[in-house]
């Protein structure tokens, strides 16, 4: 059964004690941007693609993150962003399934980021001193960072101020440095270098720091103010530094040296140890930012019920600040496994795909909210939806350019998680934009459909007069089989006036909808009251629908009694006058067959009823339970000469209509139609018969039809509407 879930984290009672813009957003964001990739791989980037190539990579990467940052700002200034950051934003915009499908990979991306940074720290230590094992150094640093995060998030944030000072000192030392050798400026790198998009994949994690502040959203004093200001300021700072650094690198060392020496900045700098301080500070601060962010995403996922129930303990917080210490311990285990792998160039591209997927969906979230322009979406930082769409397209294009296979794999992973969450039928207590999306699609579709039916795409739009679906399931099963989840049909029930209030009618509609959903039947439900059931049906047929989407086929049960047969026949007459197809299902439980192998269509020609019966027989056979059924097209003629001509005509017609059917031309030889019908169709699994147009003596005709069908298998009686050429549907 569906499970209701609450918001990831309630607002804190002590917001005044939260982190500010500089300490909670700008500092962790800019320190994550100016991290291990800048110190240990930026020289490699410039050496492979040259000065112009490096500028192009930086501009392209920052453009994507800037557009994503604008989308984040729009969402963050529309609602308070709680614990979970990007996951919280996506789940509240596109639903818990989409949020969870992105949030789970995002958690692992943040966790792997810790490994990326601690491995970078270890690599710099080994390159500088050469006496240590890189894996052991990375493990020690990882554990130290986790202990710091477990001790206090506020203490970890304060430590970042000292780290920022070390990074500033290192950049100043690099700017004051001198060339290593006579250098020829390489604008596009050297021959034999790594491909452009491969280099981009390695560099891109350097600009993913925009998530650091968002992931700390639950700890901010004013998230709606701090996230936009701090994030955009960090993006601007990072872009300025990343555009200046390639010039210093390209003019002070040749391409081969830049590629081969990960610590080239130390050799170029005025004071080499300052670079080591910067590397260590940057890697540690980035690791701290990620080890603070990842457990909070895990905490939000657990609190929203996205994770399996037995992992619910991961949603628990500790202390007055609600710190996710259990989640931090679990994240430490994930990071340790990644550190054992120990390859920066292997981890970085994986992170790129995970982060690009998150950015893609964040942009879609903001774009959808902006496009729908719902009254509830009122961001203080307004961004036009087209910019968010451009950011989403940029993310998608770059993902395919980097690695099409990895992009498809990432898409499959997200889709599998989405379907897994969807099957669990989680229900959130918050609203999201999905209803608005479907309303926009519905509005556009309604105006595109038009009022004139197209024979090429026609299928019955049924109104099923089933009453209680529990008692007349056969009608609903038939409608569902004919529908194939491709068209529309509505289950309706007419109740006596005064038997239900409006609220009770709504509750009854919900109850029936849930009953249908549990049996995998997709149908609309309508319950109304009327002083007389026949009058109620006629009124419903007259008013029910939306624009051109009105039911054109009325499906009735054949359970009328002889006392009200006159009114029943009068209803059929009025439905026909209203230009609706009338389909009457006469179910015979005693003659019910489970074979579902033979469908008999008693045919009198292609006009009107004949064409509609063939269409319904084809739709019935297309149903999953009727796939092995064979249509038997049966025609009665008076004598043998007529049979020869009819056999040739009907065979040619079936071939022209592309219908897989066995044709039978039956010679009466003085026998009545009733006798032929019972002899030929007594072993059929379903029978389709046409009804005559209602006239003055229709009640007597219908009574005779009831007698005729006694003892036969379940039968479908068909009366085609007079205003539609059903033959065109078959001939198209």
XYZ file of C-alpha atoms in Angstrom:
732
model
C 0.000 0.000 0.000
C 1.181 3.580 -0.563
C 3.034 5.125 2.321
C 2.733 8.776 3.297
C 6.004 10.482 4.098
C 6.787 13.757 5.704
C 9.136 16.560 4.774
C 12.824 15.763 5.097
C 13.477 18.060 8.004
C 11.298 20.482 9.896
C 12.445 24.053 10.323
C 14.753 24.469 13.243
C 13.572 26.363 16.202
C 16.931 28.075 16.550
C 17.505 29.476 13.099
C 19.236 32.511 14.516
C 22.192 30.338 15.480
C 22.692 29.042 11.946
C 25.560 29.774 9.575
C 25.772 32.981 7.559
C 26.376 33.608 3.847
C 30.163 33.887 4.041
C 30.806 30.955 6.364
C 27.971 28.662 5.273
C 27.906 29.134 1.491
C 30.689 31.266 0.006
C 33.568 29.775 1.992
C 32.809 26.055 1.431
C 31.840 26.727 -2.201
C 34.921 28.694 -3.190
C 37.254 26.354 -1.297
C 35.726 23.345 -3.075
C 36.117 25.115 -6.424
C 39.757 26.007 -5.695
C 40.664 22.468 -4.809
C 42.705 19.460 -5.768
C 42.014 19.690 -9.507
C 43.398 23.229 -9.599
C 46.645 22.330 -7.865
C 47.342 18.842 -9.192
C 45.628 18.692 -12.591
C 45.345 22.237 -13.953
C 48.890 22.155 -15.299
C 48.032 18.839 -16.963
C 44.924 20.469 -18.486
C 46.892 23.424 -19.907
C 49.638 21.131 -21.187
C 47.183 18.929 -23.082
C 44.895 21.556 -24.632
C 46.985 24.736 -24.531
C 46.125 28.214 -23.286
C 43.091 28.779 -25.503
C 41.872 25.229 -24.923
C 42.142 25.729 -21.150
C 40.222 29.007 -21.335
C 37.566 27.311 -23.455
C 37.231 24.410 -21.002
C 37.011 26.803 -18.048
C 34.425 29.007 -19.772
C 32.312 26.053 -20.893
C 32.418 24.370 -17.492
C 31.673 27.580 -15.581
C 28.862 28.451 -18.025
C 27.113 25.195 -17.178
C 27.616 25.685 -13.445
C 26.538 29.348 -13.697
C 23.274 28.432 -15.428
C 22.748 25.729 -12.824
C 23.580 28.202 -10.066
C 20.914 30.560 -11.442
C 18.411 27.703 -11.376
C 19.423 26.905 -7.791
C 18.981 30.552 -6.840
C 15.487 30.621 -8.328
C 14.394 27.531 -6.397
C 16.182 28.559 -3.196
C 14.495 31.991 -3.127
C 11.052 30.475 -3.704
C 11.044 28.124 -0.750
C 13.156 27.351 2.293
C 15.706 24.705 1.330
C 15.990 22.143 4.098
C 18.476 19.357 4.755
C 19.451 17.573 1.565
C 20.274 20.532 -0.670
C 19.912 19.559 -4.320
C 17.910 16.439 -3.437
C 15.451 18.547 -1.436
C 15.019 20.987 -4.337
C 14.443 18.303 -6.964
C 12.079 16.182 -4.879
C 9.912 19.212 -4.028
C 9.755 20.286 -7.686
C 9.584 17.051 -9.704
C 8.416 14.609 -7.053
C 9.996 12.155 -4.671
C 10.681 9.560 -7.392
C 12.803 11.980 -9.432
C 14.406 13.437 -6.318
C 15.357 9.999 -5.048
C 16.570 8.835 -8.465
C 18.998 11.757 -8.543
C 19.608 12.045 -4.803
C 21.022 8.534 -4.359
C 23.677 8.946 -7.107
C 24.346 12.470 -5.796
C 25.064 11.073 -2.346
C 27.645 8.683 -3.781
C 29.096 11.500 -5.888
C 29.589 13.600 -2.762
C 31.077 10.625 -0.913
C 33.459 9.859 -3.784
C 34.444 13.527 -3.775
C 35.913 13.017 -0.317
C 38.066 10.220 -1.731
C 39.078 12.459 -4.644
C 40.302 15.174 -2.298
C 42.050 12.958 0.248
C 43.792 11.080 -2.564
C 44.895 14.431 -3.953
C 46.269 15.369 -0.557
C 48.104 12.063 -0.317
C 49.507 12.378 -3.846
C 50.950 15.796 -3.053
C 52.546 14.493 0.168
C 54.127 11.525 -1.603
C 55.398 13.693 -4.470
C 56.845 16.204 -2.032
C 58.485 13.813 0.421
C 58.517 10.444 -1.360
C 58.709 8.337 1.798
C 55.072 7.447 2.346
C 52.479 5.092 0.915
C 49.799 7.134 -0.851
C 46.892 4.871 0.132
C 47.801 4.892 3.821
C 48.193 8.661 3.853
C 44.790 9.050 2.147
C 43.141 6.697 4.645
C 44.606 8.543 7.651
C 43.474 11.913 6.291
C 40.012 10.524 5.448
C 39.506 9.291 8.992
C 40.769 12.604 10.420
C 38.345 14.591 8.253
C 35.453 12.321 9.259
C 36.319 12.716 12.960
C 36.295 16.494 12.520
C 32.878 16.336 10.821
C 31.559 14.036 13.554
C 32.849 16.378 16.252
C 31.185 19.554 14.976
C 30.098 20.990 11.654
C 30.594 24.494 13.069
C 34.204 23.681 14.057
C 34.839 22.338 10.536
C 33.482 25.566 9.018
C 35.747 27.679 11.251
C 38.773 25.650 10.179
C 38.050 26.660 6.576
C 38.845 30.314 7.267
C 42.484 29.408 7.997
C 42.543 27.219 4.910
C 41.314 30.125 2.778
C 44.245 32.169 4.024
C 46.651 29.386 2.977
C 45.096 29.208 -0.512
C 45.325 32.979 -0.936
C 49.014 32.846 0.078
C 49.691 30.050 -2.432
C 48.045 31.925 -5.303
C 50.009 35.067 -4.467
C 53.242 33.065 -4.402
C 52.381 31.558 -7.805
C 51.680 34.993 -9.296
C 55.063 36.264 -8.053
C 56.935 33.237 -9.381
C 59.254 33.043 -12.408
C 59.517 30.855 -15.550
C 61.308 27.511 -15.262
C 62.724 27.646 -18.782
C 62.471 29.306 -22.154
C 58.901 28.485 -23.123
C 57.061 28.545 -26.422
C 53.475 29.512 -25.746
C 51.224 26.636 -26.831
C 47.770 27.922 -27.709
C 46.169 24.494 -28.376
C 48.529 22.056 -26.662
C 50.891 19.586 -28.329
C 50.413 16.620 -30.656
C 49.552 13.360 -28.971
C 47.810 15.024 -26.051
C 44.617 13.815 -24.441
C 41.346 14.538 -26.311
C 39.578 17.788 -25.463
C 36.475 16.191 -23.893
C 38.569 13.742 -21.914
C 40.455 16.672 -20.406
C 37.142 18.443 -19.783
C 35.875 15.393 -17.866
C 38.896 15.484 -15.561
C 38.606 19.253 -15.008
C 34.843 19.588 -14.524
C 34.732 18.462 -10.839
C 36.822 21.584 -10.124
C 33.746 23.780 -10.671
C 31.187 21.623 -8.865
C 31.703 23.548 -5.643
C 28.365 25.284 -6.117
C 26.812 22.300 -4.356
C 28.854 22.775 -1.161
C 26.735 25.644 0.150
C 23.464 24.086 -1.028
C 24.254 20.837 0.787
C 24.611 22.824 4.015
C 21.182 24.415 3.516
C 19.757 22.894 6.698
C 22.471 24.616 8.763
C 22.049 28.118 7.287
C 20.507 31.031 9.152
C 18.807 32.438 6.011
C 19.000 29.871 3.180
C 16.867 31.898 0.755
C 19.279 34.821 1.028
C 22.593 33.090 1.600
C 22.435 30.484 -1.167
C 22.029 32.925 -4.117
C 24.572 35.475 -2.886
C 27.168 32.998 -1.688
C 26.867 30.629 -4.666
C 27.053 33.293 -7.390
C 29.941 35.047 -5.614
C 31.848 31.744 -5.412
C 31.230 31.005 -9.108
C 32.510 34.468 -10.055
C 35.588 34.134 -7.854
C 36.403 30.701 -9.234
C 35.997 31.809 -12.857
C 38.308 34.803 -12.398
C 41.043 32.670 -10.821
C 40.698 29.845 -13.375
C 41.012 32.309 -16.258
C 44.166 33.893 -14.811
C 46.034 30.725 -13.808
C 46.398 29.225 -17.342
C 48.326 32.313 -18.454
C 50.854 31.934 -15.616
C 51.219 28.197 -16.301
C 51.476 28.435 -20.093
C 54.102 31.208 -19.986
C 56.325 29.651 -17.296
C 56.658 26.004 -18.380
C 56.346 24.116 -21.659
C 53.478 21.720 -22.385
C 55.465 18.528 -21.759
C 56.559 19.695 -18.308
C 53.017 20.762 -17.398
C 51.704 17.312 -18.317
C 54.407 15.292 -16.577
C 54.767 17.132 -13.242
C 51.642 17.229 -11.007
C 53.419 19.671 -8.648
C 54.534 22.067 -11.360
C 53.003 24.994 -9.459
C 55.454 24.401 -6.595
C 58.415 24.741 -8.955
C 57.031 27.909 -10.555
C 55.997 29.681 -7.329
C 58.031 32.364 -5.594
C 57.896 30.330 -2.368
C 57.314 26.640 -3.142
C 56.092 25.541 0.316
C 53.157 27.962 -0.051
C 51.816 25.753 -2.861
C 51.979 22.714 -0.613
C 50.093 24.633 2.079
C 47.506 25.615 -0.543
C 47.158 22.035 -1.815
C 46.785 20.636 1.649
C 44.403 23.373 2.681
C 42.315 23.061 -0.494
C 42.104 19.302 -0.417
C 41.271 19.221 3.266
C 38.652 21.973 2.996
C 37.053 20.321 -0.042
C 37.048 16.982 1.742
C 35.470 18.637 4.785
C 32.799 20.264 2.599
C 31.925 16.951 0.970
C 31.992 14.941 4.209
C 29.602 17.510 5.668
C 27.305 17.482 2.613
C 27.046 13.778 1.768
C 25.638 12.599 5.150
C 23.032 15.356 5.041
C 21.790 14.093 1.677
C 21.699 10.582 3.135
C 19.812 11.898 6.156
C 17.200 13.589 3.942
C 16.776 10.460 1.785
C 16.175 8.346 4.879
C 13.731 10.813 6.433
C 11.701 10.981 3.239
C 11.454 7.182 3.182
C 13.347 6.922 -0.130
C 15.766 4.407 1.345
C 14.465 0.980 2.405
C 12.716 0.968 5.762
C 15.533 -0.961 7.456
C 17.855 1.974 6.680
C 15.564 4.454 8.412
C 18.083 4.872 11.225
C 20.235 6.910 8.795
C 17.724 9.752 9.130
C 18.483 10.285 12.820
C 20.278 13.445 13.911
C 22.403 14.079 16.973
C 22.448 17.006 19.344
C 20.716 20.363 19.181
C 22.090 20.998 15.665
C 20.659 17.698 14.364
C 24.016 16.570 12.930
C 23.893 13.288 10.933
C 26.612 11.414 12.816
C 25.315 7.961 11.847
C 25.249 9.052 8.184
C 28.788 10.404 8.520
C 30.017 7.058 9.854
C 28.368 5.219 6.933
C 29.824 7.724 4.478
C 33.259 7.127 5.958
C 32.925 3.447 5.025
C 32.029 4.341 1.429
C 34.961 6.752 1.190
C 37.430 4.211 2.551
C 36.433 1.762 -0.198
C 36.948 4.470 -2.827
C 40.349 5.415 -1.373
C 41.503 1.819 -1.700
C 40.874 2.118 -5.468
C 43.209 5.096 -5.330
C 43.096 6.559 -8.884
C 42.319 10.272 -9.278
C 41.905 10.073 -13.050
C 39.440 7.172 -12.658
C 37.322 8.812 -9.954
C 37.125 12.310 -11.503
C 35.190 11.332 -14.694
C 32.716 9.272 -12.634
C 32.073 12.309 -10.450
C 31.609 14.399 -13.580
C 28.741 12.182 -14.784
C 27.043 12.130 -11.395
C 27.285 15.900 -10.966
C 26.187 16.625 -14.533
C 23.142 14.395 -14.008
C 22.274 16.350 -10.860
C 22.803 19.680 -12.625
C 20.672 18.490 -15.535
C 17.718 17.676 -13.280
C 18.147 20.841 -11.194
C 17.917 22.903 -14.374
C 14.872 20.930 -15.492
C 13.245 21.554 -12.097
C 13.746 25.316 -12.308
C 12.796 25.372 -16.002
C 9.552 23.504 -15.374
C 8.613 25.712 -12.431
C 9.361 28.856 -14.446
C 7.568 27.669 -17.580
C 4.415 26.654 -15.698
C 4.400 30.040 -13.932
C 2.277 28.599 -11.139
C 0.935 31.098 -8.595
C 2.835 29.192 -5.887
C 6.201 29.735 -7.634
C 7.300 33.256 -6.720
C 11.119 33.334 -6.446
C 12.724 36.511 -5.207
C 15.603 35.771 -7.600
C 13.694 35.438 -10.883
C 15.373 33.531 -13.723
C 13.747 33.062 -17.125
C 12.902 29.417 -17.735
C 14.814 29.430 -21.050
C 18.120 29.877 -19.191
C 17.391 26.798 -17.114
C 16.503 24.836 -20.246
C 19.752 26.021 -21.851
C 21.646 24.817 -18.786
C 19.923 21.419 -18.972
C 20.736 21.066 -22.689
C 24.337 22.073 -21.983
C 24.649 19.390 -19.310
C 23.158 16.735 -21.585
C 25.334 17.702 -24.569
C 28.526 17.712 -22.511
C 27.668 14.320 -20.998
C 27.371 12.755 -24.452
C 30.500 14.502 -25.724
C 32.510 13.256 -22.745
C 31.364 9.641 -22.846
C 28.140 8.496 -24.573
C 28.300 5.049 -22.974
C 28.748 6.451 -19.462
C 25.870 8.878 -20.141
C 23.554 6.021 -21.097
C 24.696 4.014 -18.063
C 24.031 7.007 -15.791
C 20.580 7.393 -17.365
C 19.825 3.709 -16.832
C 20.911 3.903 -13.178
C 18.684 6.923 -12.572
C 15.770 5.240 -14.404
C 16.135 2.015 -12.406
C 16.150 3.916 -9.105
C 13.148 5.967 -10.282
C 11.146 2.843 -11.137
C 12.178 1.167 -7.880
C 10.929 4.139 -5.849
C 7.781 4.393 -7.966
C 6.922 0.728 -7.383
C 7.107 1.350 -3.644
C 4.296 3.913 -4.104
C 5.665 6.534 -1.738
C 3.322 9.456 -1.210
C 4.716 12.776 -0.115
C 2.954 15.326 2.027
C 4.281 18.184 -0.090
C 3.155 19.274 -3.540
C 5.330 19.262 -6.615
C 5.215 20.542 -10.180
C 4.203 17.306 -11.874
C 0.486 18.053 -11.818
C 1.230 21.418 -13.383
C 3.290 19.715 -16.089
C 0.456 17.377 -16.994
C -2.069 20.204 -16.922
C 0.064 22.158 -19.380
C 0.421 19.098 -21.628
C -3.313 18.411 -21.345
C -4.219 21.970 -22.287
C -1.962 21.900 -25.343
C -3.247 18.477 -26.356
C -6.902 19.467 -26.037
C -6.496 22.340 -28.445
C -4.557 20.142 -30.862
C -7.020 17.235 -30.903
C -9.879 19.089 -32.579
C -13.538 18.104 -32.736
C -13.491 16.012 -35.916
C -12.314 12.416 -35.277
C -9.488 11.122 -37.447
C -10.235 7.650 -38.868
C -6.526 6.800 -38.933
C -6.074 7.213 -35.166
C -9.592 6.436 -33.936
C -10.144 4.184 -30.972
C -13.210 4.032 -28.723
C -13.480 6.580 -25.917
C -15.800 4.650 -23.647
C -18.214 5.547 -20.890
C -18.702 2.352 -18.888
C -22.009 2.197 -16.998
C -20.762 -0.352 -14.506
C -22.253 0.814 -11.237
C -20.204 -0.779 -8.478
C -17.072 -2.194 -10.168
C -16.803 -4.955 -7.566
C -20.123 -6.459 -8.699
C -19.732 -5.978 -12.473
C -16.051 -6.512 -13.055
C -16.673 -8.140 -16.446
C -17.665 -4.793 -17.978
C -14.516 -3.097 -16.693
C -12.319 -5.995 -17.804
C -13.794 -5.763 -21.329
C -13.267 -1.995 -21.451
C -9.698 -2.359 -20.216
C -8.965 -5.049 -22.804
C -10.316 -2.882 -25.627
C -8.434 0.138 -24.317
C -4.858 -1.315 -24.011
C -3.835 1.754 -21.951
C -3.869 3.736 -25.198
C -7.234 5.458 -25.055
C -9.585 6.741 -22.398
C -12.509 5.197 -20.624
C -14.557 6.266 -17.637
C -16.168 4.054 -15.009
C -19.421 5.646 -13.922
C -22.102 4.983 -11.366
C -25.490 6.700 -11.036
C -26.867 6.822 -7.476
C -30.326 7.875 -6.243
C -30.711 11.561 -5.436
C -29.956 12.274 -1.781
C -28.189 8.979 -1.188
C -24.760 10.635 -1.102
C -23.529 14.130 -0.341
C -21.055 15.802 -2.687
C -18.225 14.974 -0.293
C -19.328 11.345 -0.087
C -19.433 11.157 -3.883
C -15.843 12.402 -4.021
C -14.778 9.842 -1.437
C -16.535 7.109 -3.407
C -14.719 8.175 -6.592
C -11.382 8.003 -4.755
C -12.256 4.578 -3.347
C -13.155 3.221 -6.794
C -9.995 4.772 -8.308
C -7.844 3.078 -5.669
C -9.635 -0.225 -6.268
C -8.925 0.047 -10.012
C -5.306 1.096 -9.472
C -4.649 -1.920 -7.266
C -5.781 -4.101 -10.185
C -3.620 -2.191 -12.692
C -6.619 -0.658 -14.482
C -6.151 2.921 -15.661
C -9.563 4.543 -15.868
C -11.317 7.752 -14.938
C -14.143 7.544 -12.406
C -17.364 9.538 -12.237
C -20.107 9.200 -9.613
C -23.295 11.270 -9.780
C -26.796 11.271 -8.357
C -30.077 11.467 -10.234
C -33.762 10.904 -9.398
C -33.853 8.129 -12.020
C -30.887 6.008 -13.230
C -31.911 6.157 -16.901
C -32.333 9.900 -16.729
C -28.981 10.152 -14.966
C -27.240 8.207 -17.747
C -28.738 10.418 -20.454
C -27.743 13.561 -18.564
C -24.229 12.237 -18.027
C -23.787 11.402 -21.711
C -24.982 14.890 -22.594
C -22.678 16.846 -20.284
C -19.680 14.595 -19.588
C -16.400 15.410 -21.317
C -13.923 18.216 -21.882
C -13.859 20.020 -25.201
C -13.433 17.449 -27.981
C -12.768 14.667 -25.461
C -16.284 13.325 -25.030
C -17.124 9.611 -24.823
C -18.207 8.300 -28.201
C -18.943 4.732 -27.067
C -21.315 3.749 -24.253
C -20.665 0.319 -22.731
C -23.729 -1.142 -21.009
C -24.377 -4.302 -19.055
C -27.204 -6.578 -20.169
C -28.802 -7.025 -16.778
C -32.074 -5.185 -17.305
C -35.264 -6.862 -16.168
C -38.421 -7.284 -18.171
C -40.126 -4.678 -15.944
C -37.863 -1.833 -17.127
C -37.041 -3.124 -20.613
C -39.057 -0.379 -22.235
C -36.958 2.286 -20.505
C -33.772 0.392 -21.274
C -34.654 0.270 -24.984
C -35.647 3.932 -24.867
C -32.174 4.694 -23.446
C -30.512 2.812 -26.331
C -32.655 4.792 -28.780
C -31.649 8.108 -27.189
C -27.962 7.173 -27.126
C -28.142 6.317 -30.815
C -29.915 9.621 -31.492
C -27.084 11.329 -29.606
C -24.692 9.773 -32.168
C -22.950 7.496 -29.698
C -21.843 3.931 -30.319
C -23.699 1.529 -28.043
C -21.950 -1.662 -26.930
C -23.934 -4.070 -24.730
C -22.044 -6.845 -22.978
C -24.182 -9.880 -22.254
C -22.068 -11.980 -19.916
C -22.905 -15.651 -19.456
C -21.014 -16.965 -16.399
C -22.357 -20.503 -16.962
C -20.887 -20.647 -20.470
C -17.685 -18.821 -19.493
C -14.596 -20.194 -21.186
C -11.024 -19.687 -20.091
C -9.601 -20.671 -23.474
C -9.930 -17.253 -25.091
C -9.114 -18.769 -28.474
C -12.152 -18.058 -30.691
C -13.917 -14.754 -31.421
C -16.996 -15.119 -33.652
C -18.069 -12.032 -35.600
C -21.490 -12.417 -37.231
C -21.204 -10.121 -40.173
C -23.645 -8.477 -42.507
C -21.254 -6.285 -44.489
C -18.695 -3.544 -44.000
C -21.224 -0.780 -43.451
C -21.942 0.577 -39.944
C -22.104 -2.281 -37.427
C -19.946 -4.634 -39.497
C -16.914 -2.347 -39.580
C -17.209 -1.433 -35.881
C -17.512 -5.120 -34.903
C -14.306 -5.932 -36.808
C -12.516 -3.038 -35.089
C -13.659 -4.217 -31.662
C -12.672 -7.810 -32.465
C -9.187 -6.645 -33.479
C -8.861 -4.560 -30.288
C -10.037 -7.534 -28.229
C -7.477 -9.833 -29.834
C -4.707 -7.307 -29.224
C -5.290 -7.705 -25.479
C -2.685 -9.683 -23.587
C -5.124 -12.448 -22.591
C -6.489 -12.803 -26.128
C -3.219 -12.851 -28.116
C -3.752 -16.479 -29.180
C -7.367 -15.938 -30.229
C -8.520 -16.299 -33.825
C -11.240 -14.161 -35.372
C -13.900 -16.157 -37.211
C -15.816 -13.936 -39.632
C -19.200 -15.552 -40.287
C -21.748 -14.676 -42.965
C -25.091 -16.412 -43.640
C -26.400 -16.717 -47.241
C -29.603 -18.428 -48.470
C -28.151 -20.928 -51.013
C -24.992 -22.379 -52.628
C -24.780 -19.984 -55.630
C -24.810 -17.038 -53.244
C -22.174 -18.768 -51.085
C -19.657 -19.018 -53.960
C -19.902 -15.323 -54.758
C -19.896 -14.301 -51.087
C -16.817 -16.432 -50.332
C -14.827 -14.745 -53.101
C -15.914 -11.247 -52.036
C -15.325 -11.730 -48.325
C -11.886 -13.285 -48.894
C -10.814 -10.351 -51.062
C -12.201 -7.871 -48.550
C -10.347 -9.454 -45.619
C -7.079 -9.359 -47.580
C -7.600 -5.705 -48.538
C -8.397 -4.773 -44.939
C -5.278 -6.625 -43.681
C -7.304 -8.564 -41.103
C -6.139 -11.961 -39.941
C -9.473 -13.782 -39.870
C -10.913 -17.133 -40.888
C -13.941 -16.603 -43.099
C -17.043 -18.790 -42.929
C -19.892 -18.509 -45.437
C -22.755 -20.521 -43.987
C -25.625 -21.684 -46.211
C -29.011 -21.490 -44.524
C -30.782 -24.189 -46.601
C -34.040 -23.274 -44.898
C -32.622 -23.085 -41.374
C -33.355 -20.057 -39.190
C -30.567 -17.676 -38.183
C -31.100 -18.603 -34.523
C -30.475 -22.272 -35.316
C -27.329 -21.484 -37.328
C -26.047 -19.156 -34.600
C -26.411 -21.759 -31.845
C -24.884 -24.563 -33.944
C -21.897 -22.524 -35.133
C -21.019 -20.436 -32.059
C -21.793 -22.681 -29.121
C -18.055 -23.330 -28.610
C -16.883 -19.749 -29.225
C -15.210 -17.797 -26.439
C -16.738 -14.464 -27.412
C -19.474 -13.540 -29.904
C -20.036 -10.165 -31.603
C -23.474 -9.421 -33.054
C -24.882 -6.262 -34.596
C -28.042 -4.534 -33.349
C -30.683 -3.070 -35.628
C -31.251 0.683 -35.486
C -33.895 1.494 -32.863
C -37.341 1.975 -34.343
C -40.965 1.859 -33.241
C -40.846 -1.869 -32.463
C -37.336 -1.885 -30.975
C -38.537 -3.223 -27.613
C -40.038 -6.319 -29.250
C -36.909 -6.732 -31.362
C -34.693 -6.527 -28.294
C -36.854 -9.029 -26.400
C -36.461 -11.449 -29.309
C -32.703 -10.856 -29.254
C -32.645 -11.795 -25.577
C -34.393 -15.073 -26.373
C -32.004 -15.697 -29.273
C -28.923 -15.393 -27.052
C -30.105 -17.783 -24.350
C -27.465 -20.489 -23.704
C -24.758 -18.865 -25.856
C -21.314 -17.795 -24.608
C -20.750 -14.188 -23.530
C -21.860 -11.902 -26.330
C -21.097 -8.302 -27.334
C -23.968 -6.491 -29.053
C -22.865 -3.577 -31.224
C -24.833 -0.571 -32.488
C -22.635 1.853 -34.439
C -23.198 5.603 -34.331
C -24.735 6.967 -37.521
C -22.279 9.810 -38.075
C -18.928 8.051 -38.501
C -17.551 5.934 -41.350
C -15.929 3.078 -39.439
C -14.950 1.436 -42.717
C -12.404 4.245 -43.152
C -10.698 3.145 -39.925
C -10.133 -0.316 -41.417
C -9.192 0.913 -44.876
C -6.610 3.474 -43.715
